[in-house]
Tab-separated table of C-alpha atoms in Angstrom:
chain	number	residue	atom	x	y	z
A	1	MET	CA	-2.661	-4.611	7.912
A	2	ALA	CA	-6.258	-4.473	6.749
A	3	LYS	CA	-7.965	-7.818	6.360
A	4	GLY	CA	-8.554	-7.134	2.658
A	5	SER	CA	-4.864	-6.474	2.087
A	6	ILE	CA	-3.884	-9.695	3.853
A	7	ASN	CA	-6.376	-11.684	1.790
A	8	VAL	CA	-5.090	-10.244	-1.489
A	9	ALA	CA	-1.476	-10.991	-0.540
A	10	GLN	CA	-2.358	-14.582	0.346
A	11	GLN	CA	-4.498	-14.997	-2.766
A	12	CYS	CA	-1.715	-13.740	-5.039
A	13	GLU	CA	0.837	-15.954	-3.339
A	14	ALA	CA	-1.401	-18.959	-4.067
A	15	ILE	CA	-1.963	-17.898	-7.701
A	16	ILE	CA	1.765	-17.446	-8.298
A	17	SER	CA	2.449	-20.836	-6.737
A	18	ASP	CA	-0.092	-22.401	-9.101
A	19	VAL	CA	1.285	-20.803	-12.273
A	20	ARG	CA	4.838	-21.772	-11.354
A	21	SER	CA	3.561	-25.333	-11.104
A	22	GLY	CA	1.884	-25.101	-14.513
A	23	ARG	CA	-1.692	-24.698	-13.273
A	24	PHE	CA	-3.559	-21.898	-15.067
A	25	ALA	CA	-7.094	-20.556	-15.067
A	26	PRO	CA	-8.575	-19.739	-18.494
A	27	VAL	CA	-9.227	-16.092	-17.522
A	28	TYR	CA	-7.686	-13.681	-15.028
A	29	LEU	CA	-9.240	-10.311	-14.214
A	30	LEU	CA	-6.579	-8.322	-12.347
A	31	MET	CA	-7.800	-4.990	-11.033
A	32	GLY	CA	-7.911	-2.530	-8.131
A	33	ASP	CA	-6.626	0.833	-6.916
A	34	GLU	CA	-3.266	-0.619	-5.823
A	35	PRO	CA	-1.471	-1.921	-8.949
A	36	TYR	CA	1.313	-3.860	-7.224
A	37	TYR	CA	-0.483	-7.193	-6.781
A	38	PRO	CA	-2.269	-7.251	-10.190
A	39	GLU	CA	1.024	-6.505	-11.958
A	40	LEU	CA	2.872	-9.078	-9.854
A	41	VAL	CA	0.411	-11.797	-10.834
A	42	CYS	CA	0.404	-10.725	-14.473
A	43	GLN	CA	4.189	-10.929	-14.662
A	44	ALA	CA	4.202	-14.343	-13.011
A	45	ILE	CA	1.753	-15.624	-15.639
A	46	VAL	CA	3.827	-14.162	-18.496
A	47	ASP	CA	7.009	-15.687	-17.052
A	48	ASN	CA	5.547	-19.176	-16.602
A	49	CYS	CA	2.786	-19.704	-19.147
A	50	LEU	CA	4.949	-20.495	-22.190
A	51	GLN	CA	8.406	-21.699	-22.992
A	52	ASP	CA	10.570	-19.138	-24.802
A	53	TYR	CA	10.395	-21.064	-28.067
A	54	GLU	CA	6.572	-21.116	-27.893
A	55	LYS	CA	6.107	-17.364	-27.484
A	56	ASP	CA	6.530	-16.221	-31.090
A	57	PHE	CA	3.298	-17.876	-32.215
A	58	ASN	CA	1.363	-18.185	-28.968
A	59	GLU	CA	1.873	-15.001	-26.946
A	60	THR	CA	-0.102	-11.814	-27.602
A	61	VAL	CA	0.486	-8.789	-25.373
A	62	CYS	CA	-1.421	-5.616	-26.214
A	63	TYR	CA	-2.834	-2.453	-24.625
A	64	GLY	CA	-6.471	-1.570	-24.182
A	65	SER	CA	-6.155	1.695	-26.082
A	66	ASP	CA	-4.901	-0.177	-29.189
A	67	VAL	CA	-7.444	-2.995	-29.484
A	68	THR	CA	-11.164	-3.678	-29.425
A	69	ALA	CA	-13.039	-6.330	-27.495
A	70	SER	CA	-13.904	-8.160	-30.725
A	71	GLN	CA	-10.198	-8.368	-31.661
A	72	ILE	CA	-9.373	-9.858	-28.256
A	73	VAL	CA	-12.195	-12.381	-28.518
A	74	THR	CA	-11.047	-13.424	-31.998
A	75	THR	CA	-7.466	-13.856	-30.754
A	76	ALA	CA	-8.541	-15.732	-27.614
A	77	ARG	CA	-10.587	-18.189	-29.684
A	78	ARG	CA	-7.606	-19.263	-31.776
A	79	TYR	CA	-5.923	-22.538	-30.983
A	80	PRO	CA	-2.260	-22.657	-29.979
A	81	MET	CA	0.412	-23.608	-32.514
A	82	MET	CA	2.713	-26.446	-31.449
A	83	ALA	CA	2.068	-25.659	-27.778
A	84	GLU	CA	-0.294	-26.719	-25.022
A	85	ARG	CA	-1.752	-23.253	-24.644
A	86	GLN	CA	-1.642	-19.675	-25.886
A	87	LEU	CA	-1.417	-16.519	-23.774
A	88	VAL	CA	-3.338	-13.299	-24.442
A	89	VAL	CA	-2.594	-10.332	-22.188
A	90	VAL	CA	-4.506	-7.039	-22.308
A	91	LYS	CA	-2.708	-4.364	-20.288
A	92	GLU	CA	-4.372	-1.054	-19.367
A	93	ALA	CA	-7.631	-2.855	-20.133
A	94	GLN	CA	-9.674	-0.040	-18.590
A	95	GLN	CA	-8.885	2.006	-21.720
A	96	MET	CA	-10.445	-0.519	-24.098
A	97	LYS	CA	-13.737	0.468	-25.662
A	98	GLY	CA	-16.391	-2.135	-25.159
A	99	LEU	CA	-14.555	-3.868	-22.332
A	100	GLU	CA	-17.809	-5.433	-21.130
A	101	ASP	CA	-18.144	-7.202	-24.474
A	102	LEU	CA	-15.456	-9.618	-23.284
A	103	ALA	CA	-18.094	-11.105	-20.980
A	104	VAL	CA	-19.449	-13.314	-23.776
A	105	TYR	CA	-16.065	-14.998	-24.238
A	106	CYS	CA	-15.273	-15.104	-20.515
A	107	SER	CA	-18.492	-16.962	-19.768
A	108	GLU	CA	-17.278	-19.856	-21.999
A	109	PRO	CA	-13.498	-19.503	-22.378
A	110	LEU	CA	-11.268	-21.999	-24.176
A	111	ASP	CA	-9.166	-24.244	-21.953
A	112	SER	CA	-6.267	-23.820	-24.368
A	113	THR	CA	-6.155	-20.021	-23.940
A	114	VAL	CA	-5.015	-18.066	-20.909
A	115	LEU	CA	-6.571	-14.593	-21.111
A	116	VAL	CA	-5.250	-11.935	-18.719
A	117	ILE	CA	-7.239	-8.716	-18.369
A	118	LEU	CA	-5.022	-6.288	-16.447
A	119	MET	CA	-6.527	-2.992	-15.293
A	120	HIS	CA	-4.240	-0.265	-13.954
A	121	LYS	CA	-5.584	1.572	-10.892
A	122	ALA	CA	-9.110	0.774	-12.051
A	123	SER	CA	-11.767	-1.874	-11.518
A	124	ALA	CA	-14.496	-3.585	-13.496
A	125	ASP	CA	-18.055	-2.936	-12.393
A	126	LYS	CA	-18.912	-5.807	-10.048
A	127	ARG	CA	-22.601	-5.520	-10.977
A	128	ARG	CA	-21.991	-6.183	-14.657
A	129	ALA	CA	-21.492	-9.243	-16.809
A	130	LEU	CA	-17.687	-9.266	-17.246
A	131	TYR	CA	-16.908	-9.392	-13.537
A	132	LYS	CA	-19.590	-12.010	-12.906
A	133	ALA	CA	-18.420	-14.174	-15.801
A	134	VAL	CA	-14.780	-14.204	-14.685
A	135	GLN	CA	-15.835	-14.970	-11.131
A	136	LYS	CA	-17.491	-18.164	-12.414
A	137	THR	CA	-14.907	-19.348	-14.922
A	138	GLY	CA	-11.603	-17.782	-13.882
A	139	VAL	CA	-9.810	-15.776	-11.226
A	140	VAL	CA	-10.445	-12.225	-10.027
A	141	VAL	CA	-7.806	-10.294	-8.099
A	142	ASP	CA	-9.218	-7.105	-6.608
A	143	SER	CA	-6.398	-5.151	-4.961
A	144	PRO	CA	-7.525	-2.242	-2.735
A	145	SER	CA	-5.278	0.678	-1.917
A	146	ILE	CA	-3.491	0.438	1.428
A	147	ARG	CA	-4.171	3.186	3.936
A	148	ASP	CA	-1.309	5.177	5.375
A	149	TYR	CA	-1.755	3.747	8.877
A	150	GLU	CA	-1.505	0.187	7.500
A	151	ILE	CA	1.698	0.653	5.551
A	152	ALA	CA	4.259	-0.013	8.314
A	153	ARG	CA	2.655	-3.385	9.034
A	154	TRP	CA	2.578	-4.210	5.328
A	155	ILE	CA	6.297	-3.439	5.142
A	156	SER	CA	7.039	-5.677	8.130
A	157	SER	CA	4.996	-8.495	6.583
A	158	TYR	CA	6.641	-8.046	3.165
A	159	TYR	CA	10.116	-8.117	4.682
A	160	ALA	CA	9.284	-11.206	6.739
A	161	GLY	CA	8.112	-12.921	3.559
A	162	ARG	CA	11.534	-12.268	2.067
A	163	GLY	CA	13.346	-13.694	5.087
A	164	LEU	CA	14.207	-10.254	6.480
A	165	GLU	CA	13.538	-8.590	9.819
A	166	ILE	CA	12.899	-4.853	9.921
A	167	ASP	CA	12.727	-2.898	13.170
A	168	PRO	CA	9.320	-1.202	13.702
A	169	PRO	CA	10.775	2.350	13.635
A	170	ALA	CA	12.602	1.488	10.405
A	171	ALA	CA	9.358	0.207	8.843
A	172	ALA	CA	7.569	3.389	9.905
A	173	LEU	CA	10.345	5.541	8.445
A	174	LEU	CA	10.377	3.670	5.135
A	175	GLY	CA	6.597	3.985	4.947
A	176	GLU	CA	6.808	7.707	5.533
A	177	SER	CA	9.420	8.088	2.803
A	178	ALA	CA	7.773	5.868	0.184
A	179	GLY	CA	4.120	6.553	0.964
A	180	THR	CA	1.461	3.936	0.215
A	181	ASP	CA	2.698	3.000	-3.261
A	182	LEU	CA	3.752	-0.627	-2.808
A	183	GLY	CA	5.766	-0.585	-6.011
A	184	VAL	CA	7.894	2.264	-4.658
A	185	ILE	CA	8.447	0.382	-1.400
A	186	VAL	CA	9.567	-2.720	-3.288
A	187	ALA	CA	11.929	-0.632	-5.452
A	188	GLU	CA	13.398	1.095	-2.385
A	189	THR	CA	13.845	-2.307	-0.750
A	190	GLU	CA	15.770	-3.627	-3.754
A	191	LYS	CA	18.037	-0.575	-3.636
A	192	LEU	CA	18.510	-1.040	0.106
A	193	LEU	CA	19.427	-4.721	-0.221
A	194	ARG	CA	22.003	-3.995	-2.913
A	195	ASN	CA	23.790	-1.644	-0.523
A	196	LEU	CA	23.690	-3.807	2.602
A	197	PRO	CA	26.534	-6.173	3.497
A	198	GLU	CA	26.097	-9.600	1.909
A	199	GLY	CA	23.971	-11.872	4.071
A	200	ALA	CA	22.495	-9.042	6.181
A	201	THR	CA	18.892	-9.772	7.143
A	202	HIS	CA	18.196	-7.287	9.954
A	203	ILE	CA	17.135	-3.812	8.797
A	204	ARG	CA	17.518	-0.912	11.222
A	205	VAL	CA	16.624	2.773	11.130
A	206	GLU	CA	20.228	3.589	10.263
A	207	ASP	CA	19.978	1.421	7.143
A	208	ILE	CA	16.870	3.267	5.964
A	209	GLU	CA	18.427	6.660	6.663
A	210	LYS	CA	21.616	5.786	4.806
A	211	ASN	CA	20.173	4.007	1.796
A	212	VAL	CA	16.734	5.518	1.279
A	213	GLY	CA	17.724	9.102	1.974
A	214	ILE	CA	15.419	10.149	4.807
A	215	SER	CA	16.321	11.113	8.354
A	216	ARG	CA	14.212	9.844	11.206
A	217	GLN	CA	15.300	12.866	13.229
A	218	PHE	CA	13.356	15.168	10.909
A	219	SER	CA	10.336	13.141	9.857
A	220	ILE	CA	6.604	13.503	10.412
A	221	PHE	CA	6.810	10.188	12.297
A	222	GLU	CA	9.251	11.743	14.761
A	223	LEU	CA	7.226	14.959	14.986
A	224	ALA	CA	4.151	12.945	15.994
A	225	ARG	CA	6.202	11.137	18.621
A	226	GLU	CA	7.589	14.345	20.143
A	227	LEU	CA	4.115	15.874	20.159
A	228	SER	CA	2.815	12.789	21.977
A	229	LEU	CA	5.517	13.214	24.609
A	230	LYS	CA	5.028	17.017	24.644
A	231	ASN	CA	8.721	17.633	24.038
A	232	SER	CA	8.189	21.231	22.948
A	233	ALA	CA	11.728	22.174	21.917
A	234	LYS	CA	12.267	19.046	19.815
A	235	ALA	CA	8.809	19.253	18.223
A	236	ILE	CA	9.288	22.876	17.163
A	237	ARG	CA	12.767	22.120	15.815
A	238	ILE	CA	11.458	19.195	13.742
A	239	ALA	CA	8.495	21.245	12.478
A	240	THR	CA	10.837	24.065	11.412
A	241	HIS	CA	13.093	21.664	9.527
A	242	LEU	CA	10.221	19.771	7.888
A	243	GLY	CA	8.362	22.900	6.845
A	244	ASN	CA	11.390	24.284	5.033
A	245	GLU	CA	12.091	21.133	3.007
A	246	ALA	CA	11.552	21.576	-0.727
A	247	LYS	CA	9.188	18.587	-0.961
A	248	PHE	CA	7.125	19.493	2.122
A	249	ALA	CA	3.345	19.468	1.613
A	250	MET	CA	1.111	20.714	4.428
A	251	PRO	CA	-1.914	18.514	3.538
A	252	MET	CA	0.205	15.345	3.788
A	253	ALA	CA	1.618	16.401	7.156
A	254	VAL	CA	-1.842	17.198	8.489
A	255	SER	CA	-3.168	13.862	7.233
A	256	ALA	CA	-0.423	11.960	9.078
A	257	LEU	CA	-1.004	13.896	12.311
A	258	TYR	CA	-4.762	13.442	12.002
A	259	THR	CA	-4.289	9.655	11.769
A	260	HIS	CA	-2.017	9.778	14.823
A	261	PHE	CA	-4.387	11.757	17.047
A	262	TYR	CA	-7.463	9.883	15.873
A	263	ARG	CA	-5.662	6.713	16.933
A	264	ILE	CA	-4.940	8.283	20.347
A	265	LEU	CA	-8.625	9.124	20.785
A	266	LYS	CA	-9.694	5.635	19.725
A	267	TYR	CA	-7.176	4.133	22.136
A	268	GLU	CA	-8.486	6.212	25.026
A	269	ALA	CA	-12.034	5.055	24.329
A	270	ALA	CA	-10.897	1.418	24.329
A	271	LEU	CA	-8.996	1.898	27.601
A	272	MET	CA	-12.105	3.346	29.250
A	273	GLN	CA	-13.962	0.152	28.368
A	274	ASN	CA	-11.134	-2.202	29.328
A	275	PRO	CA	-8.281	-0.602	31.288
A	276	ARG	CA	-6.671	-3.997	31.935
A	277	MET	CA	-5.772	-4.746	28.320
A	278	ASN	CA	-2.367	-6.353	27.905
A	279	PRO	CA	0.234	-4.866	25.486
A	280	GLN	CA	-0.768	-7.182	22.626
A	281	GLU	CA	-4.437	-6.227	22.976
A	282	ARG	CA	-3.506	-2.546	23.129
A	283	ALA	CA	-1.400	-2.885	19.989
A	284	ALA	CA	-4.331	-4.569	18.218
A	285	VAL	CA	-6.654	-1.677	19.112
A	286	LEU	CA	-4.106	0.842	17.870
A	287	GLY	CA	-3.218	-1.126	14.767
A	288	VAL	CA	0.506	-0.729	15.486
A	289	ASN	CA	3.451	-2.890	16.457
A	290	PRO	CA	3.577	-3.480	20.274
A	291	PHE	CA	6.885	-1.572	20.196
A	292	PHE	CA	4.918	1.695	19.906
A	293	VAL	CA	2.337	1.083	22.663
A	294	ARG	CA	4.373	2.900	25.325
A	295	ASP	CA	4.389	6.054	23.187
A	296	TYR	CA	0.600	5.937	22.965
A	297	ASP	CA	0.326	5.358	26.700
A	298	ALA	CA	2.284	8.583	27.185
A	299	ALA	CA	0.112	10.348	24.619
A	300	THR	CA	-3.090	9.453	26.464
A	301	ARG	CA	-1.660	11.035	29.602
A	302	ASN	CA	-0.685	14.203	27.762
A	303	TYR	CA	-3.835	14.424	25.629
A	304	PRO	CA	-6.923	13.225	27.476
A	305	ALA	CA	-10.016	12.792	25.317
A	306	LYS	CA	-11.061	16.439	25.442
A	307	SER	CA	-7.591	17.621	24.402
A	308	ALA	CA	-7.314	14.992	21.658
A	309	MET	CA	-10.647	16.114	20.221
A	310	LYS	CA	-9.429	19.717	20.329
A	311	VAL	CA	-6.308	18.729	18.389
A	312	ILE	CA	-8.383	16.913	15.761
A	313	SER	CA	-10.486	20.053	15.345
A	314	MET	CA	-7.291	22.103	14.887
A	315	LEU	CA	-6.045	19.678	12.276
A	316	CYS	CA	-9.243	20.057	10.260
A	317	GLU	CA	-8.771	23.831	10.381
A	318	PHE	CA	-5.127	23.647	9.294
A	319	ASP	CA	-5.968	21.178	6.563
A	320	TYR	CA	-8.229	23.868	5.114
A	321	LEU	CA	-5.540	26.528	5.495
A	322	GLY	CA	-2.883	24.255	4.045
A	323	LYS	CA	-4.959	23.856	0.895
A	324	GLY	CA	-5.144	27.622	0.423
A	325	GLY	CA	-8.278	28.349	2.434
A	326	ASP	CA	-8.904	31.973	3.481
A	327	GLY	CA	-5.976	33.110	1.397
A	328	ALA	CA	-3.444	31.141	3.491
A	329	ALA	CA	-1.446	34.191	4.516
A	330	LEU	CA	1.221	32.050	6.209
A	331	SER	CA	3.749	29.920	4.347
A	332	PRO	CA	3.510	26.108	4.698
A	333	ALA	CA	6.519	26.203	7.058
A	334	ASP	CA	4.932	28.841	9.279
A	335	LEU	CA	1.625	26.962	9.231
A	336	LEU	CA	3.294	23.783	10.468
A	337	ILE	CA	5.161	25.640	13.226
A	338	GLU	CA	1.954	27.374	14.347
A	339	LEU	CA	0.040	24.080	14.280
A	340	THR	CA	2.778	22.370	16.308
A	341	ALA	CA	2.703	25.126	18.927
A	342	LYS	CA	-1.086	24.927	19.238
A	343	ILE	CA	-1.044	21.144	19.602
A	344	LEU	CA	1.575	21.386	22.353
A	345	ASN	CA	-0.705	23.772	24.228
A	346	ALA	CA	-3.877	21.732	23.765
């Protein structure tokens, strides 16, 4: 997982621990391209800031498109009624006109108000006054999007945090099915856990296939593996099946294969510098679980640097074709089959 992602997860865990213990900052600016962590923190604050009987007079939840900055400032400057604090939450704050005008309040917020500024898939300008003010007086959560090659490790870490163990191939398969939307992964996990036997803590590929509705046998993850091993018959069969699925998108397939072969090329360069790396060091270079290192060792034998670079060039070409370049005479299914055949012959 990227360092930034780890830091955000740890930061949010600490914030949630604080609010559950009754410790609140006067202002929270929750933002970033990945909405999972900002929304998680926001919900934790809403759940813990006030007692149920205090909420009628002391909780204000509104949306940026419906309010102005001056209205929020006026509300935030009120004193709580028969409670220790009041809570003001602005959701979709990126839609509020004059958002930066909140900087005046945020530079000197009331201790008796908890103001939450929640931005959805958007961020405040870090050069401007609002961001700088909240940095000094409150808490900023800046949640970056997670890249596709980081998602399997995020899943493994998330499951471990919930007292679960997920096999690396199962994490990769879930990541392929759900994409990089953490909210979708969490929702799929909840569905999975409801369908597992009570007390089950070990998640296998079979569990993902059965409960999430994706088959490892016909996945882009498995296609990449068979290409690495140069298993021509299996690779072509998987490509044919994938290409004819209703939800198949050529650009997404090319993106996944590009990540895979770029990783192979990077791995080869690292091995040239230090051929005696142990499995843990090799896994760190690749950014994968050590379980997958043997597949990449095979890939480096089948695709030496020159061949890997040739494949990457092909993928750039097919990315263009997959997006309709040059008229795209072939169907997406035929494009994937042709690409698979060319990679096998690289």
